[in-house]
Coordinates of C-alpha atoms in Angstrom, one line a residue:
M1 CA 60.1 63.9 76.5
K2 CA 59.7 63.5 80.2
I3 CA 62.6 63.1 82.4
A4 CA 62.0 63.9 86.3
T5 CA 64.9 63.2 89.0
L6 CA 64.3 62.5 92.6
N7 CA 66.2 62.4 95.9
V8 CA 63.6 60.0 97.0
N9 CA 65.1 59.7 100.5
D10 CA 64.3 55.4 101.3
V11 CA 62.4 53.9 98.6
R12 CA 60.9 51.5 100.4
K13 CA 59.3 53.8 103.1
R14 CA 58.6 56.6 100.9
L15 CA 57.4 53.8 97.9
V16 CA 53.4 55.3 98.6
N17 CA 54.7 58.7 97.8
L18 CA 56.9 57.7 94.9
L19 CA 54.3 55.6 93.0
G20 CA 51.4 58.1 93.7
W21 CA 53.9 60.9 92.0
L22 CA 54.7 58.5 89.1
R23 CA 50.8 58.2 88.3
R24 CA 50.4 61.6 88.7
A25 CA 53.6 63.1 87.0
R26 CA 54.1 60.6 84.5
P27 CA 57.7 61.0 83.6
D28 CA 59.1 59.0 81.0
V29 CA 62.0 58.6 82.6
A30 CA 62.6 59.4 86.5
C31 CA 66.4 59.2 88.0
L32 CA 66.0 58.6 91.9
Q33 CA 69.1 58.6 94.8
E34 CA 69.6 57.7 98.2
L35 CA 68.1 54.2 98.0
K36 CA 68.8 52.7 100.7
A37 CA 68.2 50.3 99.7
T38 CA 70.5 47.1 98.6
D39 CA 69.8 45.5 95.6
S40 CA 67.3 42.4 96.8
E41 CA 65.1 45.2 98.6
F42 CA 64.6 47.4 95.9
P43 CA 61.0 47.1 95.2
N44 CA 61.0 46.0 91.3
A45 CA 57.7 44.2 91.5
A46 CA 55.7 47.3 92.3
I47 CA 57.5 49.6 90.2
K48 CA 56.5 47.6 87.5
K49 CA 53.2 47.1 88.7
A50 CA 53.0 51.0 87.8
G51 CA 54.7 50.8 84.6
Y52 CA 58.4 51.5 84.7
G53 CA 61.2 49.0 84.0
A54 CA 64.1 49.8 86.1
I55 CA 67.7 49.1 86.8
W56 CA 69.1 50.2 89.9
R57 CA 72.6 49.6 92.3
G58 CA 70.9 49.6 95.7
E59 CA 72.8 50.5 99.3
K60 CA 72.1 49.2 102.7
S61 CA 73.3 52.7 103.9
W62 CA 72.5 56.5 102.3
N63 CA 73.5 55.4 98.6
G64 CA 71.7 53.7 96.1
V65 CA 70.5 55.2 92.7
A66 CA 68.1 54.1 90.2
I67 CA 66.7 54.8 86.4
L68 CA 63.3 54.3 85.7
G69 CA 61.6 53.8 82.5
R70 CA 57.8 54.4 81.3
D71 CA 56.8 51.2 79.7
C72 CA 60.4 50.1 78.6
E73 CA 63.6 49.1 80.0
P74 CA 66.2 51.0 80.2
V75 CA 69.3 50.3 78.5
V76 CA 72.7 49.9 81.1
T77 CA 75.3 51.2 80.2
R78 CA 77.7 52.0 83.2
T79 CA 77.3 51.1 86.3
R80 CA 79.7 53.6 88.1
L81 CA 81.4 56.6 88.2
P82 CA 85.3 56.2 86.7
G83 CA 88.4 57.4 87.7
D84 CA 88.3 55.1 91.3
P85 CA 87.6 51.3 91.4
E86 CA 88.9 51.6 94.4
D87 CA 85.2 53.8 95.7
T88 CA 82.1 51.0 95.4
R89 CA 79.8 53.3 96.6
R90 CA 76.5 53.2 94.7
R91 CA 76.5 57.1 93.5
Y92 CA 76.1 56.9 89.8
I93 CA 74.1 54.8 87.0
E94 CA 74.0 55.5 83.4
A95 CA 71.2 54.3 80.9
A96 CA 69.9 55.2 77.3
V97 CA 66.8 55.8 76.8
N98 CA 64.4 56.5 74.4
G99 CA 67.6 57.8 72.1
V100 CA 69.5 60.1 75.1
L101 CA 71.8 59.1 77.0
I102 CA 70.9 59.5 81.0
A103 CA 73.3 59.6 84.1
T104 CA 71.5 59.7 87.6
I105 CA 74.0 61.2 90.0
Y106 CA 74.1 60.9 93.8
A107 CA 77.2 63.1 94.7
P108 CA 78.4 63.6 98.1
N109 CA 77.5 65.8 100.6
G110 CA 80.6 66.5 101.9
N111 CA 79.9 68.0 105.4
P112 CA 81.2 68.2 108.2
Q113 CA 83.6 70.3 106.6
P114 CA 87.2 70.4 106.3
G115 CA 87.5 67.1 107.0
P116 CA 87.9 63.4 105.3
K117 CA 84.2 63.8 103.8
F118 CA 84.4 66.8 102.0
K119 CA 87.7 65.9 100.5
Y120 CA 86.1 63.2 99.1
K121 CA 83.1 65.1 97.8
L122 CA 86.0 66.8 95.6
T123 CA 88.2 64.0 94.8
W124 CA 84.7 62.9 93.5
M125 CA 83.4 66.0 92.0
K126 CA 86.7 66.1 89.9
R127 CA 86.2 62.4 88.5
L128 CA 82.4 63.4 87.4
L129 CA 84.0 66.4 86.1
A130 CA 86.0 64.4 84.1
H131 CA 84.2 62.4 82.8
A132 CA 81.3 64.8 81.9
A133 CA 83.9 66.3 79.0
K134 CA 83.1 62.9 77.9
L135 CA 80.2 62.3 77.5
Y136 CA 79.4 65.7 76.1
A137 CA 81.4 65.4 73.3
L138 CA 79.2 62.1 72.0
D139 CA 76.6 62.6 68.9
A140 CA 73.7 61.7 70.9
P141 CA 71.8 63.4 73.4
V142 CA 72.5 63.8 77.1
V143 CA 71.6 64.7 80.7
L144 CA 73.1 64.8 83.6
A145 CA 70.6 64.2 86.3
G146 CA 70.2 64.1 90.5
D147 CA 70.9 65.3 93.8
F148 CA 74.0 66.8 92.4
N149 CA 74.6 68.6 96.7
V150 CA 75.6 72.0 95.3
V151 CA 74.2 75.5 95.7
P152 CA 75.4 77.2 92.3
A153 CA 74.9 80.6 93.5
D154 CA 73.0 82.6 96.5
A155 CA 69.9 83.0 94.1
D156 CA 69.2 79.0 95.0
I157 CA 69.0 78.9 98.7
Y158 CA 66.8 81.2 100.9
P159 CA 68.0 84.5 102.3
T160 CA 69.7 82.7 105.8
K161 CA 73.7 82.9 107.5
S162 CA 72.6 79.0 108.8
Y163 CA 74.2 77.6 105.9
A164 CA 77.8 79.7 105.2
N165 CA 79.8 76.5 106.8
N166 CA 77.8 73.8 104.9
A167 CA 79.7 71.8 102.3
L168 CA 77.1 72.5 99.2
V169 CA 78.1 76.2 99.7
Q170 CA 81.6 76.1 99.7
P171 CA 83.3 77.7 97.2
G172 CA 85.0 74.6 95.9
P173 CA 82.2 72.2 95.0
R174 CA 80.9 75.3 93.4
V175 CA 84.0 75.8 91.1
L176 CA 83.2 72.0 89.8
F177 CA 79.8 72.7 89.3
R178 CA 80.7 75.6 87.0
R179 CA 83.5 73.8 85.9
I180 CA 81.2 71.0 84.3
L181 CA 78.9 74.1 83.2
D182 CA 82.0 75.8 81.6
Q183 CA 82.1 72.2 78.8
G184 CA 78.6 73.4 77.2
W185 CA 76.1 71.6 79.8
I186 CA 73.6 74.2 80.6
D187 CA 71.6 73.5 83.5
A188 CA 68.3 73.7 82.4
I189 CA 66.2 75.0 85.3
R190 CA 68.1 77.8 85.1
T191 CA 68.1 78.2 81.1
M192 CA 63.8 78.0 81.3
H193 CA 63.4 79.9 84.9
P194 CA 66.8 82.4 84.7
D195 CA 65.9 84.7 87.9
A196 CA 62.4 83.4 90.5
P197 CA 63.8 80.7 93.2
M198 CA 64.0 77.1 92.2
Y199 CA 64.1 75.1 95.6
T200 CA 64.7 71.4 95.6
F201 CA 65.4 71.1 98.9
W202 CA 63.6 72.0 102.1
D203 CA 65.5 70.5 105.4
Y204 CA 62.7 68.4 108.0
R205 CA 64.5 70.5 110.7
R206 CA 63.1 74.7 112.3
N207 CA 60.5 74.2 109.7
R208 CA 62.3 75.0 107.0
W209 CA 59.6 73.4 104.6
E210 CA 56.1 75.8 106.1
R211 CA 59.1 78.8 105.4
D212 CA 59.9 77.5 102.3
A213 CA 63.7 77.6 103.5
G214 CA 64.7 76.1 100.6
L215 CA 67.9 75.4 98.6
R216 CA 68.4 74.2 94.2
I217 CA 70.9 70.9 94.8
D218 CA 69.3 68.7 92.8
H219 CA 69.9 69.6 88.6
L220 CA 69.3 68.8 85.6
L221 CA 72.2 69.4 82.7
L222 CA 72.0 69.3 78.8
N223 CA 74.4 68.8 76.2
P224 CA 73.8 70.8 72.6
K225 CA 72.0 68.1 71.4
A226 CA 69.7 67.5 74.6
A227 CA 69.4 71.4 74.8
R228 CA 68.1 71.6 71.5
R229 CA 65.6 70.0 71.8
L230 CA 64.8 71.3 75.2
V231 CA 60.8 72.8 75.9
D232 CA 60.3 73.0 79.6
A233 CA 61.7 72.3 83.1
G234 CA 60.3 72.9 86.7
V235 CA 60.3 71.8 90.4
D236 CA 57.1 69.8 91.6
R237 CA 57.2 71.9 94.6
K238 CA 54.2 70.4 95.7
V239 CA 55.1 66.6 96.1
R240 CA 57.2 67.9 98.6
G241 CA 54.3 68.9 101.0
V242 CA 53.0 65.6 100.6
E243 CA 52.5 63.9 104.3
G244 CA 55.5 61.3 104.5
A245 CA 57.9 62.6 101.5
S246 CA 61.1 62.9 100.8
D247 CA 62.8 66.0 101.9
H248 CA 62.9 66.6 98.5
A249 CA 60.8 67.5 95.1
P250 CA 61.2 66.1 91.5
A251 CA 62.9 68.3 89.6
W252 CA 62.2 67.3 85.6
I253 CA 62.3 69.0 82.1
V254 CA 60.7 68.6 78.9
L255 CA 62.4 67.4 75.5
R256 CA 61.0 67.2 71.9
D257 CA 60.9 63.9 70.4
E258 CA 63.6 64.4 67.1
P259 CA 62.0 62.3 64.3
A260 CA 63.8 58.8 63.6
H261 CA 66.3 58.9 61.1
R262 CA 66.7 55.8 59.1
K263 CA 70.1 55.0 58.4
P264 CA 71.7 54.1 54.6
A265 CA 71.1 50.6 53.4
R266 CA 74.0 49.2 53.0
H267 CA 74.7 47.7 49.8
S268 CA 74.3 44.1 49.4
E269 CA 73.9 40.8 46.9
K270 CA 70.6 39.9 47.7
R271 CA 68.6 41.1 44.8
T272 CA 66.0 43.6 46.4
Q273 CA 62.4 44.7 45.1
P274 CA 62.1 48.2 42.9
V275 CA 61.2 51.7 44.8
S276 CA 58.6 53.3 42.8
K277 CA 58.7 57.2 42.7
R278 CA 55.9 57.2 45.4
S279 CA 57.2 55.4 47.9
A280 CA 61.0 57.0 47.6
R281 CA 59.2 60.5 48.0
H282 CA 56.6 59.6 51.3
P283 CA 57.7 56.6 53.6
A284 CA 56.3 54.2 54.1
P285 CA 53.3 54.6 57.0
L286 CA 54.0 53.0 60.1
S287 CA 50.6 51.0 60.0
N288 CA 47.4 51.1 58.0
N289 CA 45.7 52.7 60.4
P290 CA 45.5 56.7 61.3
L291 CA 46.9 59.0 63.4
L292 CA 44.1 60.3 65.5
V293 CA 44.8 63.9 66.6
I294 CA 42.9 66.0 69.1
D295 CA 41.9 69.6 70.0
G296 CA 41.4 68.9 74.2
D297 CA 40.4 72.2 74.8
S298 CA 37.6 72.2 71.8
F299 CA 35.8 69.2 73.5
A300 CA 36.4 69.8 76.7
H301 CA 34.2 73.2 76.1
R302 CA 31.7 71.2 74.6
S303 CA 31.5 68.3 76.8
Y304 CA 31.5 71.2 80.2
Y305 CA 28.4 73.5 78.9
A306 CA 26.3 70.2 77.4
L307 CA 26.5 68.3 80.6
P308 CA 25.1 69.1 84.1
K309 CA 27.4 70.2 86.2
T310 CA 25.7 68.0 89.0
I311 CA 28.7 65.7 87.3
L312 CA 31.1 65.3 90.3
R313 CA 34.4 63.7 91.1
R314 CA 35.3 62.5 94.3
G315 CA 36.0 65.6 97.0
R316 CA 33.0 66.6 95.4
K317 CA 35.1 68.3 91.9
P318 CA 33.0 68.8 89.4
A319 CA 34.0 66.1 86.6
G320 CA 31.1 66.9 83.7
A321 CA 33.6 68.4 81.5
I322 CA 36.1 65.0 82.5
L323 CA 33.4 62.2 81.6
G324 CA 32.2 64.3 78.8
F325 CA 35.6 64.1 77.2
A326 CA 36.0 60.7 77.9
N327 CA 33.1 59.6 76.5
M328 CA 34.0 61.3 73.5
L329 CA 37.5 59.7 73.4
L330 CA 35.9 56.0 73.5
R331 CA 33.8 57.1 71.0
F332 CA 36.2 57.9 68.8
Y333 CA 38.9 55.1 69.5
R334 CA 36.1 52.5 68.7
D335 CA 34.7 54.4 65.7
E336 CA 38.4 55.0 64.2
H337 CA 40.7 52.8 65.4
P338 CA 43.8 55.1 65.3
R339 CA 47.3 53.5 65.3
A340 CA 48.0 56.6 68.0
V341 CA 46.3 58.9 69.7
F342 CA 47.7 62.9 70.2
V343 CA 45.7 65.4 72.3
A344 CA 46.5 68.8 71.5
W345 CA 45.9 71.6 74.7
D346 CA 45.8 75.7 74.9
T347 CA 48.6 76.4 77.6
W348 CA 45.4 79.4 79.1
D349 CA 48.1 81.0 81.7
V350 CA 50.5 82.2 79.1
P351 CA 50.5 84.8 75.7
T352 CA 50.9 83.2 72.4
Y353 CA 53.0 84.8 69.8
R354 CA 49.6 85.6 69.0
H355 CA 48.6 87.9 71.9
E356 CA 51.5 89.6 71.6
K357 CA 51.5 90.9 68.2
F358 CA 47.9 91.1 68.3
P359 CA 46.7 91.7 72.3
T360 CA 43.2 91.7 71.2
Y361 CA 43.7 88.5 70.2
Q362 CA 40.6 86.1 72.0
G363 CA 39.9 89.5 73.8
G364 CA 37.3 89.0 76.5
R365 CA 36.9 85.3 77.0
K366 CA 36.3 84.1 80.8
F367 CA 36.2 80.3 81.6
D368 CA 34.6 79.2 85.0
D369 CA 36.6 77.6 87.7
A370 CA 35.5 75.1 87.1
L371 CA 36.0 74.4 84.1
L372 CA 39.9 75.2 84.1
E373 CA 40.3 72.8 87.4
Q374 CA 38.6 70.2 84.5
L375 CA 41.3 71.1 82.1
D376 CA 44.2 70.6 84.6
V377 CA 43.6 67.1 85.1
L378 CA 42.1 65.9 81.5
P379 CA 46.0 65.5 80.3
E380 CA 46.5 63.0 83.5
F381 CA 43.3 61.0 81.9
V382 CA 45.2 61.1 78.3
A383 CA 48.1 59.4 79.8
A384 CA 46.9 57.0 82.0
C385 CA 44.8 55.3 78.7
G386 CA 48.0 55.1 77.1
F387 CA 47.7 58.5 74.5
Q388 CA 50.1 61.4 74.2
N389 CA 50.0 65.0 75.4
A390 CA 50.5 68.3 73.2
K391 CA 51.3 71.7 75.7
A392 CA 53.1 74.2 75.3
P393 CA 53.5 78.0 77.3
G394 CA 53.4 80.1 73.7
F395 CA 51.5 77.4 70.9
E396 CA 48.1 76.8 71.1
A397 CA 46.1 73.7 70.4
D398 CA 45.7 74.0 67.0
D399 CA 50.0 75.1 66.5
F400 CA 50.1 70.8 67.5
L401 CA 47.3 69.5 65.7
A402 CA 49.2 70.7 62.2
A403 CA 52.5 69.8 63.2
A404 CA 51.5 66.2 64.3
A405 CA 48.9 66.6 61.0
A406 CA 52.3 67.4 58.7
A407 CA 54.6 65.2 60.8
E408 CA 52.7 62.3 59.5
E409 CA 51.4 63.0 56.4
K410 CA 55.6 63.7 55.6
R411 CA 56.2 59.9 57.2
G412 CA 53.3 58.7 54.9
G413 CA 50.9 58.2 56.8
T414 CA 47.0 59.1 57.5
V415 CA 45.1 61.3 60.2
L416 CA 41.8 62.5 61.7
V417 CA 42.0 65.8 63.5
A418 CA 38.9 66.1 65.8
S419 CA 38.1 69.4 66.1
G420 CA 35.4 71.8 66.7
D421 CA 37.0 75.1 65.7
R422 CA 36.8 75.7 61.9
D423 CA 40.3 76.8 61.4
T424 CA 41.3 73.1 61.7
F425 CA 40.1 73.6 57.6
Q426 CA 43.0 74.8 56.9
L427 CA 44.6 71.3 57.2
A428 CA 42.3 69.0 55.2
S429 CA 44.1 67.4 52.4
D430 CA 44.4 63.7 50.2
H431 CA 46.1 62.4 53.8
T432 CA 44.1 64.4 56.4
T433 CA 40.6 63.8 57.5
I434 CA 38.8 66.8 59.9
L435 CA 36.2 65.6 61.8
Y436 CA 34.2 68.3 63.0
P437 CA 31.2 67.4 65.4
L438 CA 27.9 68.6 64.4
R439 CA 24.0 68.5 66.4
A440 CA 22.9 65.7 68.4
G441 CA 26.6 63.7 67.8
E442 CA 27.0 63.5 65.1
M443 CA 30.1 64.2 62.8
A444 CA 31.5 66.1 59.1
R445 CA 34.4 63.7 57.8
I446 CA 35.7 67.4 56.4
S447 CA 37.6 66.5 53.0
P448 CA 39.0 69.0 50.9
A449 CA 36.1 69.1 48.5
E450 CA 34.4 69.3 51.4
V451 CA 35.8 73.2 52.5
R452 CA 35.6 74.1 49.1
T453 CA 31.7 73.5 49.3
R454 CA 31.5 75.4 52.2
Y455 CA 33.9 77.8 52.0
G456 CA 34.4 78.1 48.1
V457 CA 38.0 78.1 49.1
D458 CA 40.6 75.5 49.0
P459 CA 41.9 74.5 52.4
A460 CA 45.1 76.3 51.9
Q461 CA 43.5 79.6 51.0
V462 CA 42.0 79.1 54.6
P463 CA 43.9 81.8 56.7
D464 CA 43.3 83.9 54.0
F465 CA 39.9 83.9 53.8
I466 CA 39.8 84.1 57.7
A467 CA 41.7 87.4 57.5
L468 CA 39.7 88.8 54.9
R469 CA 36.4 87.4 56.7
G470 CA 37.2 88.1 60.3
D471 CA 37.2 86.0 63.0
P472 CA 34.2 86.9 66.0
S473 CA 35.6 84.2 67.9
D474 CA 38.7 85.0 68.0
K475 CA 38.0 89.2 68.1
V476 CA 39.5 89.4 64.7
P477 CA 37.7 91.6 62.8
G478 CA 38.9 91.1 59.3
A479 CA 38.2 93.9 56.2
P480 CA 35.2 96.1 56.5
G481 CA 32.0 94.9 54.5
V482 CA 33.6 92.2 52.7
G483 CA 32.7 89.0 54.9
A484 CA 32.2 85.3 53.8
A485 CA 31.2 85.7 50.4
G486 CA 33.6 88.6 49.7
A487 CA 36.3 86.7 50.6
A488 CA 35.8 83.8 48.9
T489 CA 35.4 86.2 45.6
L490 CA 38.3 87.8 46.3
L491 CA 40.2 84.7 46.6
Q492 CA 38.7 83.1 44.0
R493 CA 40.2 86.0 41.7
Y494 CA 43.4 86.6 42.5
G495 CA 44.2 82.9 44.7
C496 CA 45.8 84.5 47.6
L497 CA 46.1 87.7 50.4
E498 CA 48.9 89.0 49.1
A499 CA 48.4 88.8 45.4
A500 CA 44.7 90.9 46.5
L501 CA 47.3 93.4 48.0
E502 CA 49.7 93.4 45.2
A503 CA 46.5 94.7 43.1
G504 CA 46.1 97.6 45.3
R505 CA 43.5 96.0 47.5
F506 CA 42.9 97.6 51.0
P507 CA 46.1 99.6 50.7
A508 CA 44.9 101.8 53.9
M509 CA 45.2 98.0 55.8
A510 CA 47.2 95.9 53.7
E511 CA 49.9 95.3 56.9
R512 CA 47.1 94.8 59.4
L513 CA 45.5 91.9 56.9
R514 CA 48.6 90.0 56.4
L515 CA 49.0 89.9 60.3
F516 CA 45.4 88.8 60.5
K517 CA 46.5 85.9 58.1
S518 CA 50.0 85.0 60.2
L519 CA 47.0 84.6 63.7
A520 CA 44.9 82.7 61.3
T521 CA 48.0 80.4 60.2
M522 CA 48.4 77.2 62.3
N523 CA 52.2 76.8 62.9
R524 CA 53.5 73.5 61.3
K525 CA 57.1 73.8 63.7
A526 CA 55.1 73.5 67.2
P527 CA 57.0 71.0 68.6
L528 CA 55.4 67.5 69.6
P529 CA 56.5 64.3 71.5
S530 CA 56.7 61.4 70.0
L531 CA 53.6 60.2 67.6
R532 CA 54.6 56.4 67.7
S533 CA 52.2 53.7 67.6
Q534 CA 50.4 53.0 70.9
K535 CA 48.4 50.3 72.4
P536 CA 45.2 51.5 75.4
T537 CA 46.8 50.6 78.9
W538 CA 42.8 51.3 79.9
H539 CA 43.2 49.5 83.2
K540 CA 45.1 51.7 84.3
A541 CA 42.9 54.7 83.2
A542 CA 39.8 52.8 84.7
A543 CA 41.5 52.6 87.8
L544 CA 41.8 56.8 87.6
A545 CA 38.6 56.8 86.7
R546 CA 38.3 54.6 89.9
E547 CA 40.0 57.2 91.7
W548 CA 38.1 59.8 91.1
E549 CA 34.9 57.8 91.7
L550 CA 33.7 57.9 88.7
N551 CA 32.3 54.5 88.3
Q552 CA 30.7 54.6 85.4
L553 CA 33.5 55.4 83.4
A554 CA 35.6 53.0 85.2
H555 CA 33.6 49.9 84.7
R556 CA 34.0 50.7 80.8
L557 CA 37.3 51.2 80.5
E558 CA 37.6 47.5 82.2
E559 CA 35.1 46.1 79.9
L560 CA 37.4 47.6 77.4
N561 CA 40.8 46.0 79.0
A562 CA 38.6 42.6 79.3
Q563 CA 38.0 42.7 75.5
G564 CA 42.1 43.2 74.8

């Protein structure tokens, strides 16, 4: 779940910028401040057309706040900050979105100080402090997001003396902000980026944007239940550099989705059907259709090298990998009729725990810039289709495939895992089938029986098999002289690598082989987004394809949308 906050600095004047950011960033929740529009002037129709439900409190002057929910309507829980019934300024709104309570905050600026505006700022923040304590105590994830108009520390402002008398850096507001954190809230941006400058505001004056003379005054604070789900956080700096932009950039967090917990049924006098042993062990599937889980990098790479490099999109940028991947995605959807689609991606610029354990893991891999550029934008296409992406530092796409398959099986559903990586064969089960690409566009369906036919081992033994045989593509050497046939024979005899080692095999490299197995084992605990059922948004994908000037792809998507 991606939650972002942006001081939009006049929602009507910067509507084009706002809609462009929503389309590109695809936050699940967007918290807006400084609307500078009355309730009737809020551009709800345009925001709804962009796929967002909205709640807002408008004000013509400098205030106004809103919460947008992608493909949902936020449920309002509070429309003003408690503590002063005489304060009618529109600076606070609170809503529940997909199980998370979110407060959008536009704290007073307080300048000039000292004076009545600064006094109001301190009073308002004391009210926020009191209400934050109540929110912190809730048995639910809570996020306080918005423009706090406080620079928490000197590290959050560029080196300067020009702000010395500004209300944003005075000890009083800083102490109140610190007292909120002392309740137990975490500053998400600083948690994920403890040392890096993470500015969110650059004044229009004195070329401050051009000089990167920024401040960090937009924050996302998390209570413990939300903090445990924190996956990533950052600032979309580029948004500030777009023509006509606000003087703020969006700050954002990503929270890992948690599975819904069923409440125990109340006793009733009504008779109910008996529950079978199987249904007691396995919850009923969300639908009879499978969850389709796709290794995005695998199919993007295949498309890049299979299609001519002359395929271009807008700006004469390469598009072969995009087009090939899109065609594959549409084919899978047509053939398999999944209840939901989940695409997993590698993070190439951040080492995983596998690289840390074994520095030569995947050593020597180099990718064309043209491919990397397309890998960066492909998740945007997936999201435009209405499907889910998963990508996080420290994890490989394989890990997300394993986690998704495990979660779906636990719910009692069936899974299709599409990947050109045979490591995924370890996921094959009675409920999970691997879709493995062959030549000429054919797709093999790999079941546990097919794994045994191909490798001579069970799916659960595949990591042991890889450790013994080795994996040249990942630069894992395996046991010298063993090979595929030898690995299968050893596992048929001993059952697993550990048993072979305990029997005295490979005494000189036992720990090394254990390491190889850990490298080959997919992490079923990788953080997942929601796996709820989906309805494709082909019209949004078609619009994106048109924007990229991939007109034939756009036409296909428009036809799918017309079919309903």
